[in-house]
mmCIF file of C-alpha atoms and ligand atoms in Angstrom:
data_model
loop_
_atom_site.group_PDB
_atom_site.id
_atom_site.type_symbol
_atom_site.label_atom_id
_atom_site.label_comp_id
_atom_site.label_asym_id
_atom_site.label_seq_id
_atom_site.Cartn_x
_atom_site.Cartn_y
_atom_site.Cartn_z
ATOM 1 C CA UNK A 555 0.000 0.000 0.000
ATOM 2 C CA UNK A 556 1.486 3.463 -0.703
ATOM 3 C CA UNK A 557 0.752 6.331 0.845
ATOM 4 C CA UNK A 558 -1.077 9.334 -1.376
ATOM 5 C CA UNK A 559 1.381 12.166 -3.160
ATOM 6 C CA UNK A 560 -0.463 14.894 -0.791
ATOM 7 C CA UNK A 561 0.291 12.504 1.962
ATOM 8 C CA UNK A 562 2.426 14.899 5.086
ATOM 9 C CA UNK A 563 0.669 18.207 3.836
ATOM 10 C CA UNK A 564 -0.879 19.180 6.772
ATOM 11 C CA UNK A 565 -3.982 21.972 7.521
ATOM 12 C CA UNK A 566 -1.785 24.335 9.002
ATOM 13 C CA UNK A 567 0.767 24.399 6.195
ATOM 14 C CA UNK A 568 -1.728 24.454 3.540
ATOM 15 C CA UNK A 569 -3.415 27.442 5.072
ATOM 16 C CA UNK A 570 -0.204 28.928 5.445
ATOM 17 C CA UNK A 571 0.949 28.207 1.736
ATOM 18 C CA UNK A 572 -2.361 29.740 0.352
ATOM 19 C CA UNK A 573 -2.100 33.164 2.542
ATOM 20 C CA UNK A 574 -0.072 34.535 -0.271
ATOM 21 C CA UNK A 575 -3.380 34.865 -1.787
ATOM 22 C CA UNK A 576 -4.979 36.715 0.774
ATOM 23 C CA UNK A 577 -2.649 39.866 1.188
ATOM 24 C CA UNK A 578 -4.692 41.423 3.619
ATOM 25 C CA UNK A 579 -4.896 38.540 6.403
ATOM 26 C CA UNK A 580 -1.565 39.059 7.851
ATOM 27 C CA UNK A 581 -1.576 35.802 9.061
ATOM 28 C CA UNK A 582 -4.738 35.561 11.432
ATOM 29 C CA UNK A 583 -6.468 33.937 8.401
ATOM 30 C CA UNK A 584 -3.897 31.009 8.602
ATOM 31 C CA UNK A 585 -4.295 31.280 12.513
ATOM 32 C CA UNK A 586 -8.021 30.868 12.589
ATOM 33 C CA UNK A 587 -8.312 27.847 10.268
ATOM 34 C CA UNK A 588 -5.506 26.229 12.650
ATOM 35 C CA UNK A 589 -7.507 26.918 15.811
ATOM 36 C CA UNK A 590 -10.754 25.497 13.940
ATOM 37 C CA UNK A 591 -8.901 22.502 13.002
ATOM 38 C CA UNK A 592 -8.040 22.437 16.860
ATOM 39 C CA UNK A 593 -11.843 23.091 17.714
ATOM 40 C CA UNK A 594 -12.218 20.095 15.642
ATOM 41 C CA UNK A 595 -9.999 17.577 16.755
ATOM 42 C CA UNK A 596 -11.435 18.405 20.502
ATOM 43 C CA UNK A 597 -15.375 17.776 19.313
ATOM 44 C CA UNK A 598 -14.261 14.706 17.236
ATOM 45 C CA UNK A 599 -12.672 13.100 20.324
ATOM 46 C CA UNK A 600 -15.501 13.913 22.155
ATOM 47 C CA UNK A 601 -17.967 12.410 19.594
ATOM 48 C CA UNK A 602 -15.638 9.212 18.829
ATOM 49 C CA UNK A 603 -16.198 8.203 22.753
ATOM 50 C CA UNK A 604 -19.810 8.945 22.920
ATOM 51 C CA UNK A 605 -21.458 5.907 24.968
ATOM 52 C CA UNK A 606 -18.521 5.401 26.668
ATOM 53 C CA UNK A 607 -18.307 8.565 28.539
ATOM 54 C CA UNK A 608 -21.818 10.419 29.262
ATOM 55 C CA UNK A 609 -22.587 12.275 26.277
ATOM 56 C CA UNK A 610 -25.516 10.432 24.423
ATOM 57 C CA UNK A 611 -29.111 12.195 25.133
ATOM 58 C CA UNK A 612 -30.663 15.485 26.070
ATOM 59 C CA UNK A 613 -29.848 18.305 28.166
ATOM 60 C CA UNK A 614 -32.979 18.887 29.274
ATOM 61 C CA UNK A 615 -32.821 22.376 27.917
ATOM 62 C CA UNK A 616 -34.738 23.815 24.550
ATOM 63 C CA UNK A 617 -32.214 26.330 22.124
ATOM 64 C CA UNK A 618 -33.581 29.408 20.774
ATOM 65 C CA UNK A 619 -34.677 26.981 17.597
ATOM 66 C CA UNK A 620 -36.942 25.255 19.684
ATOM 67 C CA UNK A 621 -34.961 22.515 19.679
ATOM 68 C CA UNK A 622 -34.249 20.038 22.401
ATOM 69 C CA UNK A 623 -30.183 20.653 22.886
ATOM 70 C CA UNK A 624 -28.342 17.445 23.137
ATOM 71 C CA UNK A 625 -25.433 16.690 25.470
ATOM 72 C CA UNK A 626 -22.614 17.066 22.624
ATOM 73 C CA UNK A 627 -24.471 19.754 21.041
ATOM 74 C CA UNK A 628 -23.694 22.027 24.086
ATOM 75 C CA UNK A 629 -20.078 19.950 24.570
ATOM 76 C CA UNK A 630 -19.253 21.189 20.614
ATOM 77 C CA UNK A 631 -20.989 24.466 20.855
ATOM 78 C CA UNK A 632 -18.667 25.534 24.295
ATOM 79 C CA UNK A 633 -15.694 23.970 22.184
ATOM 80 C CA UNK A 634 -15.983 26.038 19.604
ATOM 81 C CA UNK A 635 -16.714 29.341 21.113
ATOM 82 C CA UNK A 636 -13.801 28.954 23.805
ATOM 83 C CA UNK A 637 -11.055 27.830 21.232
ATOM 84 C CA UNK A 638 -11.965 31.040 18.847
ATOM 85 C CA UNK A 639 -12.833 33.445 21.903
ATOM 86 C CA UNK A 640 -8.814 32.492 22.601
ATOM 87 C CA UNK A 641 -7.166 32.684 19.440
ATOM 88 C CA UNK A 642 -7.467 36.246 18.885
ATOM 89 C CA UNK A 643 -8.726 35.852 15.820
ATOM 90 C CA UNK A 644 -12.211 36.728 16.156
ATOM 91 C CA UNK A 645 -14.295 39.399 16.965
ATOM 92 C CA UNK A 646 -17.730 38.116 17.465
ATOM 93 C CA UNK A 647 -19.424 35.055 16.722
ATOM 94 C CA UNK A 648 -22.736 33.662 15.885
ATOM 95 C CA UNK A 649 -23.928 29.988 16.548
ATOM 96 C CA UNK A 650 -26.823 28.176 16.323
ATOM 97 C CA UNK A 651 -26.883 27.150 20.428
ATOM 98 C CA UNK A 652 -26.658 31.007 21.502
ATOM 99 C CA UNK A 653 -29.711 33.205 21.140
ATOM 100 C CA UNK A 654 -27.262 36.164 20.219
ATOM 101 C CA UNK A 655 -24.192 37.289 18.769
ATOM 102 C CA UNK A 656 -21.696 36.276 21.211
ATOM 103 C CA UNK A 657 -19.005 39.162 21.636
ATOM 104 C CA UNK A 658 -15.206 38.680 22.033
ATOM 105 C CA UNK A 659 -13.813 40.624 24.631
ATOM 106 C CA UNK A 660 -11.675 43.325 23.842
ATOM 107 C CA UNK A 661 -8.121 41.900 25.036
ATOM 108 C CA UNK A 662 -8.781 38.603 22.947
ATOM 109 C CA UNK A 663 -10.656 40.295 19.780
ATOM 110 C CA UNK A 664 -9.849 39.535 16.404
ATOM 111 C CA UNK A 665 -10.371 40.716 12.697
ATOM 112 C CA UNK A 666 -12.830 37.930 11.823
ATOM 113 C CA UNK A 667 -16.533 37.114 12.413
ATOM 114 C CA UNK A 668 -17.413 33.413 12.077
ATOM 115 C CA UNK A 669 -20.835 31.851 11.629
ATOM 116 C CA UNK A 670 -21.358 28.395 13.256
ATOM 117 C CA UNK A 671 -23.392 25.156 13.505
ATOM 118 C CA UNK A 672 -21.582 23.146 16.337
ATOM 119 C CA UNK A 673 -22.891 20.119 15.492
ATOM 120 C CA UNK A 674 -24.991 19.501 12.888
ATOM 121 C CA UNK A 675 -27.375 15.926 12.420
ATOM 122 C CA UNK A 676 -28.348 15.944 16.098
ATOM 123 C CA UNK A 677 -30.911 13.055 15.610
ATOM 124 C CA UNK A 678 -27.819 11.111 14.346
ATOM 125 C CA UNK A 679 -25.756 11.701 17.526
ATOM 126 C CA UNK A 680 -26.732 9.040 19.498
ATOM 127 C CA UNK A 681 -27.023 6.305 16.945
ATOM 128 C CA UNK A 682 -23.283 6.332 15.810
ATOM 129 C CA UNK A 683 -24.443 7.907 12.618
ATOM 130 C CA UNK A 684 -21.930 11.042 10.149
ATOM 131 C CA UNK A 685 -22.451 13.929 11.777
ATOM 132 C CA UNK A 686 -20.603 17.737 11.971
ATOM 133 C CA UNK A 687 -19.874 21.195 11.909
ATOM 134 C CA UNK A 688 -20.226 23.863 9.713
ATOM 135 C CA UNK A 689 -18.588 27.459 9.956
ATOM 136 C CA UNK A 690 -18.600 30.778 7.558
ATOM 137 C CA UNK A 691 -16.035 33.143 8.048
ATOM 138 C CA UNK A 692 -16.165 37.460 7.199
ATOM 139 C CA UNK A 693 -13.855 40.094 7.796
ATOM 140 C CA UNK A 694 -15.132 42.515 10.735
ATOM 141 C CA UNK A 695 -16.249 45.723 8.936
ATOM 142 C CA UNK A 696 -14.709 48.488 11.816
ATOM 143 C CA UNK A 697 -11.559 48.239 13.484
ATOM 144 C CA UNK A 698 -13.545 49.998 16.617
ATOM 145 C CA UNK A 699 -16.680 47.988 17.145
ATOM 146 C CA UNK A 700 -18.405 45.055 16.352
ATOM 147 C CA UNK A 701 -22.393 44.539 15.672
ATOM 148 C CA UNK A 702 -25.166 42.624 14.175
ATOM 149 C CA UNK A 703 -24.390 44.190 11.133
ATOM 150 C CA UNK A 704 -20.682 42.474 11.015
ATOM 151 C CA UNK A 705 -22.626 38.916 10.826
ATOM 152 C CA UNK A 706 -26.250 39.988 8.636
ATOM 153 C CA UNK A 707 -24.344 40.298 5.290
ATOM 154 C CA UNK A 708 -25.128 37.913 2.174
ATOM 155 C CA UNK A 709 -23.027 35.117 2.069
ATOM 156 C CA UNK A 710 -21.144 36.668 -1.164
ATOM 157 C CA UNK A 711 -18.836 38.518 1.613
ATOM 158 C CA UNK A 712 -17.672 35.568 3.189
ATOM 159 C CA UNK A 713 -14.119 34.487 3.098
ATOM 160 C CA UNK A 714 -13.827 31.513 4.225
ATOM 161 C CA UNK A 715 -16.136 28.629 5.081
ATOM 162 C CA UNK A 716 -15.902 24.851 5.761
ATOM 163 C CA UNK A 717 -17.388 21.675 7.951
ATOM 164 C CA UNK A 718 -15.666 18.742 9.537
ATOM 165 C CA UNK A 719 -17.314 15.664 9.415
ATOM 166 C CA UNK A 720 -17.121 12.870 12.242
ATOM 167 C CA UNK A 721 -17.754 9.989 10.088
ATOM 168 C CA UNK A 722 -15.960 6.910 9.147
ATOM 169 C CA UNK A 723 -13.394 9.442 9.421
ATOM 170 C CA UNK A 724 -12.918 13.028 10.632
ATOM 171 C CA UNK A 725 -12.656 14.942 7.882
ATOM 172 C CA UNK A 726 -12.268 18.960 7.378
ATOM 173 C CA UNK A 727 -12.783 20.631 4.199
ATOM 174 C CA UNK A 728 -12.370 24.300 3.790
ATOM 175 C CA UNK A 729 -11.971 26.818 1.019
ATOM 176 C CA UNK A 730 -10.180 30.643 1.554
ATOM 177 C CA UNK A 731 -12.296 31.235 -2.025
ATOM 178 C CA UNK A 732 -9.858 29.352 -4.673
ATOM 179 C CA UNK A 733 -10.322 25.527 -4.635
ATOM 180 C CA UNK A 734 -12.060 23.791 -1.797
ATOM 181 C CA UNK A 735 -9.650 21.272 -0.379
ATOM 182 C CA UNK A 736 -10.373 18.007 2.307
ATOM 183 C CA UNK A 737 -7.751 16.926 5.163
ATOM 184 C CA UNK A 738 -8.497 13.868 6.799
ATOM 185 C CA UNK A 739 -7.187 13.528 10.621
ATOM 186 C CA UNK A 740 -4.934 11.112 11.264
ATOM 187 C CA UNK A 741 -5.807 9.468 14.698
ATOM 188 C CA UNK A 742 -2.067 8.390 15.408
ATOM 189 C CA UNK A 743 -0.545 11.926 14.500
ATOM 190 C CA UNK A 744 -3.309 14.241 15.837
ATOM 191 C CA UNK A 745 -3.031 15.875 12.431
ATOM 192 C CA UNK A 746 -5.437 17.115 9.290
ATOM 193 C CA UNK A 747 -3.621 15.983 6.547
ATOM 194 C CA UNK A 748 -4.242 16.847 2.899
ATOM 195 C CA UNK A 749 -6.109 14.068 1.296
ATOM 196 C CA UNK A 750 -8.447 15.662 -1.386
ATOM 197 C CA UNK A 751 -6.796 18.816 -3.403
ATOM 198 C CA UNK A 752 -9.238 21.283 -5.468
ATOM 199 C CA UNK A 753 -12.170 19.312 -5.331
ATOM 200 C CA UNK A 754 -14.796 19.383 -8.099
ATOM 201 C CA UNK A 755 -18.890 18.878 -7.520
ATOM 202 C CA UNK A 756 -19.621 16.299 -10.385
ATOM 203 C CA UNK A 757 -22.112 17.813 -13.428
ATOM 204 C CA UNK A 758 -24.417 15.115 -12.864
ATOM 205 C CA UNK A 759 -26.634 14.037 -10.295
ATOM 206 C CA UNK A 760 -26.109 10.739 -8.887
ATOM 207 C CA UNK A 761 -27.753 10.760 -5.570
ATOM 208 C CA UNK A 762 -30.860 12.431 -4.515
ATOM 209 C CA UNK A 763 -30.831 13.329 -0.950
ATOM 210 C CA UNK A 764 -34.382 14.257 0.284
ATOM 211 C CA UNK A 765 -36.696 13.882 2.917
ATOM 212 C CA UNK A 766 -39.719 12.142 0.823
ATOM 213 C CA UNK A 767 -41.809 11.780 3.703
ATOM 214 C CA UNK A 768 -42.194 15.418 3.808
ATOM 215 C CA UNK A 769 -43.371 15.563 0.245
ATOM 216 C CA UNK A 770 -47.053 16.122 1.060
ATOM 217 C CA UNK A 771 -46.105 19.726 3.218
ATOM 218 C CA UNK A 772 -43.816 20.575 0.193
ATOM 219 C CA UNK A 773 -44.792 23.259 -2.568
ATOM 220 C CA UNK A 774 -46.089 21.792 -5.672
ATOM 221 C CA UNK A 775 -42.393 22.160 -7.692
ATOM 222 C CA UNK A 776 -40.816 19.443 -5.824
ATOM 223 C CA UNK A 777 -42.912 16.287 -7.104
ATOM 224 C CA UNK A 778 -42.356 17.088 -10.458
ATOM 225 C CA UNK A 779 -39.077 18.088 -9.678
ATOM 226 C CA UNK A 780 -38.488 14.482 -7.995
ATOM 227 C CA UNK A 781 -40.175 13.058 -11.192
ATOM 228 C CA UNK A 782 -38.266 14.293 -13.827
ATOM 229 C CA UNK A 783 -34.696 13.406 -11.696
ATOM 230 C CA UNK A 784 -35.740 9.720 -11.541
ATOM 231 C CA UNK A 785 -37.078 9.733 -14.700
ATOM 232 C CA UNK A 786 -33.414 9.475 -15.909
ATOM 233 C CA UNK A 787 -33.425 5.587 -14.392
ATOM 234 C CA UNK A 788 -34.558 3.080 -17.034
ATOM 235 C CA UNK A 789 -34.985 -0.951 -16.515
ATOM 236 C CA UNK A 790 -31.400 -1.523 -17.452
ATOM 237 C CA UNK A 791 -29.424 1.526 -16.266
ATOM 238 C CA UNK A 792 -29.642 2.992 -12.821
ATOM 239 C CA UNK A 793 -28.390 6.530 -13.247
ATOM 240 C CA UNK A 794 -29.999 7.861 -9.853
ATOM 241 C CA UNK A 795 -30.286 6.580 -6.775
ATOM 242 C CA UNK A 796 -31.496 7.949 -3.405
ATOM 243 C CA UNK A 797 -29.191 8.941 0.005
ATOM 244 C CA UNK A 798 -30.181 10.943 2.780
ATOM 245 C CA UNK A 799 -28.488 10.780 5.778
ATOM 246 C CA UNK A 800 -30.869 13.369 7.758
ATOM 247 C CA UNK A 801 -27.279 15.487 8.921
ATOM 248 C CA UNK A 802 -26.753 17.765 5.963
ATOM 249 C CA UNK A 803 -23.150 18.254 6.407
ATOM 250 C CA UNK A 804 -22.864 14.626 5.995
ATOM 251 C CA UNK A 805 -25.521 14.467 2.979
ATOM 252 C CA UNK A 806 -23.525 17.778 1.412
ATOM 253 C CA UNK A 807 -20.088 15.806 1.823
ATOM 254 C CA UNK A 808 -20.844 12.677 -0.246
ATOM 255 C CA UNK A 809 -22.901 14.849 -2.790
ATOM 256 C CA UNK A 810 -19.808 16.829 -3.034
ATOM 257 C CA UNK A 811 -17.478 14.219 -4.027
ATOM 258 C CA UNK A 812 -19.534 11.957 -5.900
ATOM 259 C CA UNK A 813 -22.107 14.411 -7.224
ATOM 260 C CA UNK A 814 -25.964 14.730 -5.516
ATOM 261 C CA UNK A 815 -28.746 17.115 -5.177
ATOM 262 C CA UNK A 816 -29.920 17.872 -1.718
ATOM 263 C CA UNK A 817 -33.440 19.823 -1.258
ATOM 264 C CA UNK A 818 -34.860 21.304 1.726
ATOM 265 C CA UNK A 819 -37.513 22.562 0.587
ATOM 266 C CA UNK A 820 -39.877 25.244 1.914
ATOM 267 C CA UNK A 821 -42.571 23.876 4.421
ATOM 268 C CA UNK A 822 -46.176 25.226 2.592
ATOM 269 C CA UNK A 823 -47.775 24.892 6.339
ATOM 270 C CA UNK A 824 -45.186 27.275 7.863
ATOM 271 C CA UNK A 825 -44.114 29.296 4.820
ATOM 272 C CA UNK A 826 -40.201 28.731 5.619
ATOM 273 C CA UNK A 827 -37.387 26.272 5.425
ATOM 274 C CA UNK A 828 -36.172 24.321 8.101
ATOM 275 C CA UNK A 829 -32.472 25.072 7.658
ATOM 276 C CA UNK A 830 -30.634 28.110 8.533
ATOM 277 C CA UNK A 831 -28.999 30.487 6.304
ATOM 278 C CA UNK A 832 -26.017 31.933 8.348
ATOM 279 C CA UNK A 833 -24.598 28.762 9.403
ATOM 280 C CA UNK A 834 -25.973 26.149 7.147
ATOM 281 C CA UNK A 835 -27.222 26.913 3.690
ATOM 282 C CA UNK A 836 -24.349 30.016 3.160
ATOM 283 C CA UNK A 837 -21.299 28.504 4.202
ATOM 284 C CA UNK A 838 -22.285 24.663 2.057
ATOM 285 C CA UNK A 839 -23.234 27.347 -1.417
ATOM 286 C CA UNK A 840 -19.948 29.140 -0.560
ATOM 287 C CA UNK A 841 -18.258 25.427 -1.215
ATOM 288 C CA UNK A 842 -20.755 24.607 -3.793
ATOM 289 C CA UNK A 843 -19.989 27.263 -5.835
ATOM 290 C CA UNK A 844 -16.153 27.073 -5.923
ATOM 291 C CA UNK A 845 -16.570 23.352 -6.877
ATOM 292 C CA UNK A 846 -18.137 23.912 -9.925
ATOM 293 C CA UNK A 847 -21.909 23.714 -8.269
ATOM 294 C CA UNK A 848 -24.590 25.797 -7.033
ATOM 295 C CA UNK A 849 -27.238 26.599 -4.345
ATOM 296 C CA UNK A 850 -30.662 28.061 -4.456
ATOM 297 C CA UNK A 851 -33.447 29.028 -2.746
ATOM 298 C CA UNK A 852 -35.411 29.773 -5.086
ATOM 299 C CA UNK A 853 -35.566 33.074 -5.989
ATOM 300 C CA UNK A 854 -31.736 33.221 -6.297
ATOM 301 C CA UNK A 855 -28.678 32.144 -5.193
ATOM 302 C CA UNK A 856 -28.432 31.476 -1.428
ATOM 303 C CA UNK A 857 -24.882 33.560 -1.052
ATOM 304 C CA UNK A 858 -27.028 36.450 -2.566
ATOM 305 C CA UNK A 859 -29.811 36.444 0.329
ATOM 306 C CA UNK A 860 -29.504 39.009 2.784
ATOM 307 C CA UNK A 861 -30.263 38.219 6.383
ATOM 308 C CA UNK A 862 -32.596 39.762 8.774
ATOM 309 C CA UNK A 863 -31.648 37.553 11.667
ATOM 310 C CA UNK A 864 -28.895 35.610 13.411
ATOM 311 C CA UNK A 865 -31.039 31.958 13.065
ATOM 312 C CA UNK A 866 -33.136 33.085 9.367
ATOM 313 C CA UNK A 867 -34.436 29.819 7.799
ATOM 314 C CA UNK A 868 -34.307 29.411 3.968
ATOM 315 C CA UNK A 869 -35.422 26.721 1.656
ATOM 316 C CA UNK A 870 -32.254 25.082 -0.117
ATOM 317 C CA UNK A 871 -31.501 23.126 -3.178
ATOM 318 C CA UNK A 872 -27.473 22.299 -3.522
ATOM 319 C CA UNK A 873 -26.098 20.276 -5.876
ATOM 320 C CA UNK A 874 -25.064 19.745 -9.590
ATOM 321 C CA UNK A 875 -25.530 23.665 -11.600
ATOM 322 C CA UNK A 876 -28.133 21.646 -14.203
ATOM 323 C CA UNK A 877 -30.354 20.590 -11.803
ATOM 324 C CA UNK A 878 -30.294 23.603 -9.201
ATOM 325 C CA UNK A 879 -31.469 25.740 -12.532
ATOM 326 C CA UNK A 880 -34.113 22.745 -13.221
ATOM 327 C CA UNK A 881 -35.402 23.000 -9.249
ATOM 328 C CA UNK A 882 -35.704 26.692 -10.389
ATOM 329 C CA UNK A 883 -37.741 26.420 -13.648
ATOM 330 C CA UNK A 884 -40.250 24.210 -11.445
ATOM 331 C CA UNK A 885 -40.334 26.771 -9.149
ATOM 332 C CA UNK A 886 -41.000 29.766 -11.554
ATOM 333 C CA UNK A 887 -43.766 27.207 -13.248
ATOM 334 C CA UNK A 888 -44.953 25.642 -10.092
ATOM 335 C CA UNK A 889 -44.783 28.489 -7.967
ATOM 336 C CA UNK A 890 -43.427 28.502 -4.127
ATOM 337 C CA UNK A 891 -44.227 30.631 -0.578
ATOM 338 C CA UNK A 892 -40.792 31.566 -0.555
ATOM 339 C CA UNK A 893 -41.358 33.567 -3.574
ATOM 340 C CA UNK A 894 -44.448 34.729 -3.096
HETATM 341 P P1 AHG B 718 -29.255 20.378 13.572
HETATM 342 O O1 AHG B 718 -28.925 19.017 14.105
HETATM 343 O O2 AHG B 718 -28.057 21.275 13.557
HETATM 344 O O3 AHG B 718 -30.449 21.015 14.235
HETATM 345 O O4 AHG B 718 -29.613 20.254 12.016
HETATM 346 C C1 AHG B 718 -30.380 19.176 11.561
HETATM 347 C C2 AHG B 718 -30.833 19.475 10.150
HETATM 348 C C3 AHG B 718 -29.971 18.909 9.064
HETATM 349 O O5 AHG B 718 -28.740 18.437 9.421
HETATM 350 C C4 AHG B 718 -30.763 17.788 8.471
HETATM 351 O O6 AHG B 718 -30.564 17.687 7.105
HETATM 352 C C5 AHG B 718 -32.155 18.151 8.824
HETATM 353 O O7 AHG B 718 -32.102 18.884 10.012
HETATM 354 C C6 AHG B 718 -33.004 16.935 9.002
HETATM 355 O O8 AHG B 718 -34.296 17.351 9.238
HETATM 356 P P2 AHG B 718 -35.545 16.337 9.093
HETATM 357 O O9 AHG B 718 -35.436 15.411 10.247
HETATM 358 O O10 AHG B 718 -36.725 17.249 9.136
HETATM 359 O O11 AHG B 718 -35.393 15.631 7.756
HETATM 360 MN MN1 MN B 719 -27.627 21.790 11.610
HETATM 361 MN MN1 MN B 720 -26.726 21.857 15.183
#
């Protein structure tokens, strides 16, 4: 067996090699992908002895989502927020645990703002199932202060973004804008090493990853939608198959590499997605994008929606460019609340 060519590139000399490309970071860039990759390695030991040590089941409490908070929800959420609140990279943060922005004292702040899902695929937690977490990075706008405003912005003014998956392995996969790029953590070493360079989203749709039970609260674009995907299957060639893990950093991650569409569609009961736009949907279209796909909501592209609130929900279709512009035509036929 012989080991890959990227084999020994680690995160934190990747990061490093690819600053020459951000002239204005002055390093923190580098430094705040390093810490996250530390944030990281802390949640995915955490997660890797779940049921051993007491971490499987609720808190008893209820997050600002409505959401029942589970033990390592609130274990990767204080992770996160302590290792960035220390690097002195960042400035303020928002995460989906915390009602509000959470501010960076002055002695420790930074010149970044980053966007967060701790862990994302709760209901997988405590059946040994891929789960993650998902981050979006922007510059602070002042030097002086730091507000809502610093974290509201489309997802087009993003620099950064990424996830780290605790699956069969622990993966992290970034991009600073250029390529989008996968390290895969070495157990033995404690270190992300490069395993995946300048990844690119297949053109065609392999998997569909959906929650079909849901179809009957969904606007009237997605069966047809659904239809016309599978249609592409024929008695001797299976072109399309369906995956959904139910943790959409997990779902996003195989789509990714071996091309799929994910939709979370608008709910026609509630008028609104389910998934949220600052730490979900944005940062996984920022990746999308760069690797040759796309993300929509349905009026637009998601990195062109502007939030009105820390925990917004939008409807999402990621995947292959071809079929987010076919969810689209259905949706300008079909019609959907989102739109109007
Ligand atoms: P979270 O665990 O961070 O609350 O997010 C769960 C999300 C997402 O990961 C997943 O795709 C979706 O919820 C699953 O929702 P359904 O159970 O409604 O399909
Ligand atoms: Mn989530
Ligand atoms: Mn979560």
């Amino acid at each position: 067996m012989s080991l890959a060519a990227d084999f020994g590139v680690t995160l934190t000399q990747h990061v490093l090699g690819n600053q020459a490309h951000h002239p204005g970071a002055r390093g923190r860039f580098s430094a705040l992908l390093t810490q996250i990759g530390v944030a990281g390695k802390l949640i995915s030991a955490q997660v890797r002895r779940a049921g051993l040590i007491e971490v499987w089941g609720g808190t008893g409490e209820t997050n600002v989502q409505g959401e029942k908070v589970q033990k390592l929800d609130r274990i990767a959420n204080d992770t996160f927020v302590e290792v960035l609140r220390r690097s002195g990279c960042v400035a303020a943060m928002a995460s989906e645990e915390e009602d509000a922005l959470i501010p960076v004292e002055p002695a420790f702040s930074g010149d970044y703002v980053v966007a967060f899902d701790p862990l994302d695929g709760s209901s997988n937690i405590d059946v040994s199932v891929s789960i993650g977490t998902i981050f979006a990075i922007y510059p602070r706008r002042h030097p002086d202060r730091v507000g809502l405003d610093d974290i509201l912005r489309p997802g087009r003014e993003m620099v950064g973004a990424g996830y780290i998956v605790y699956g069969s392995a622990t993966v992290l996969v970034y991009s600073a804008g250029r390529t989008v790029d996968c390290f895969t953590l070495d157990p033995s070493s404690g270190e992300f090493f490069l395993t995946r360079r300048a990844i690119r989203m297949p053109d065609r749709t392999k998997y569909l990853s959906i929650n079909e039970c849901n179809l009957p609260y969904w606007p009237d674009w997605v069966g047809p939608t659904l239809s016309a995907i599978k249609g592409r299957n024929d008695p001797d060639v299976r072109r399309v198959s369906a995956r959904h893990i139910g943790s959409l950093v997990a779902d996003f991650h195989r789509n990714l590499l071996t091309g799929g569409l994910f939709m979370y569609p608008v709910d026609r009961r509630t008028g609104r997605g389910k998934l949220r736009l600052l730490y979900e949907c944005n940062p996984l279209a920022w990746l999308a994008e760069i690797a040759g796909g796309a993300a929509s909501w349905g009026g637009g592209a998601i990195l062109d929606r502007q939030p009105t609130g820390l925990h917004d929900r939008s409807g999402l279709v990621i995947g292959p460019a071809e079929d987010v512009a076919l969810a689209r035509r259905m949706m300008a036929t079909h019609g959907d609340p989102e739109q109007g």
